[in-house]
């Protein structure tokens, strides 16, 4: 007699297997260790908490037979008997056109009092950078609306630019100015480790209703867990990638890479990595290019990115500043001395460079920019002598020309916080200034 196993096979195929589950074995500081099988680094897991919603965590390492987890929230209510359930997938968000005008937290959840709209697409947070041979070259200038940038450090669509400065020199104000006035189809703003007080000020005061309407803002304040601050940069980059894949020209602003790197350091040290350069584990310096290379031009659409970098005491050789400067397509240095003198934006053109400017600016524009740089360099040579009253005209023709035109140069470099100048007008003023 032959036993018919067909119905049994059908029932087995239709049955849903029980998910693998584990248990918390250790909780120390911001790290949770769990005995759970079948997880991989980067996977998301849920930690059950009696009387509370499950706590989302991410696998950041494996230690012998234990998984090292970093919670994406406060581990209140987690105990040694807490159950750990793998999701089987890394963190993902919901992305779509309807996110424009919305404010999200570091995990892509809305914090503006409204639910996510329907019709959004599930979109992975961790994505590879575009193939280098599929990237379109940077060949079209992008007007940022700021004269010193458009005139002397012209950016191109798809460029990645860094803003380097100490705290309180005007980085956030300059970012807000660019977000309002740059010519782009959409804008994604990421605030990593920002003060809670300044988030609303940035959204309502700096961006304003018109700026917010074409923007997606991702926020992880300084009191958020390290992994949430870290993930905020990836979530914002993923949103920008979705918009660029629709063929849009996207402006991406991240403030700041330094706080992102510090969050990486916290997670790396908690996972057991040894510190390397100035306390930063080696994984920080491998993660930075993976994040920064995701922006730029692609086969369809493009992301023009501006990243702010905190440089304590103006030290451009600090590890994070040095690493980021070598990855990006240009750097803008904000000088505290200029900010103290009341100039906004406090950009030092002599320390700044746009590596794509020769490819996107016309020959006449390039010549005028070079001439103005020469005048600024000549003034810098004699600045201390002038301040002491020891400079005598006639000894340096270039310095004489710079001093004669200095009021007009200052008027060109200075700009009101709410004043936007089109690129064409900036170039015309620059050429007239040095003629």
Coordinates of N, CA and C in Angstrom, one line a residue, residues 143 145-147 150 183 420-427:
X143 N 23.5 77.4 -9.5 CA 23.4 78.7 -8.8 C 23.0 78.4 -7.4
X145 N 23.0 81.1 -5.2 CA 22.4 82.3 -4.7 C 23.3 83.1 -3.8
X146 N 24.5 82.6 -3.5 CA 25.5 83.3 -2.6 C 26.7 83.7 -3.5
X147 N 26.9 85.1 -3.5 CA 27.9 85.6 -4.4 C 29.3 85.1 -4.3
X150 N 29.1 81.5 -5.8 CA 28.9 81.4 -7.2 C 30.0 82.1 -8.0
X183 N 19.0 76.7 -7.0 CA 18.2 76.3 -8.1 C 18.2 74.7 -8.2
X420 N 19.3 86.8 -2.0 CA 19.7 85.8 -3.0 C 20.1 86.5 -4.3
X421 N 21.3 86.2 -4.9 CA 21.7 86.8 -6.1 C 21.8 85.7 -7.2
X422 N 21.2 85.9 -8.3 CA 21.3 84.9 -9.4 C 22.7 84.8 -9.9
X423 N 23.1 83.7 -10.4 CA 24.4 83.4 -10.9 C 24.8 84.4 -12.0
X424 N 23.9 84.7 -12.9 CA 24.3 85.6 -14.0 C 24.6 87.0 -13.5
X425 N 23.8 87.5 -12.5 CA 24.1 88.8 -11.9 C 25.4 88.8 -11.1
X426 N 25.7 87.7 -10.4 CA 27.0 87.6 -9.7 C 28.2 87.6 -10.6
X427 N 28.1 86.9 -11.8 CA 29.2 86.9 -12.7 C 29.4 88.3 -13.3

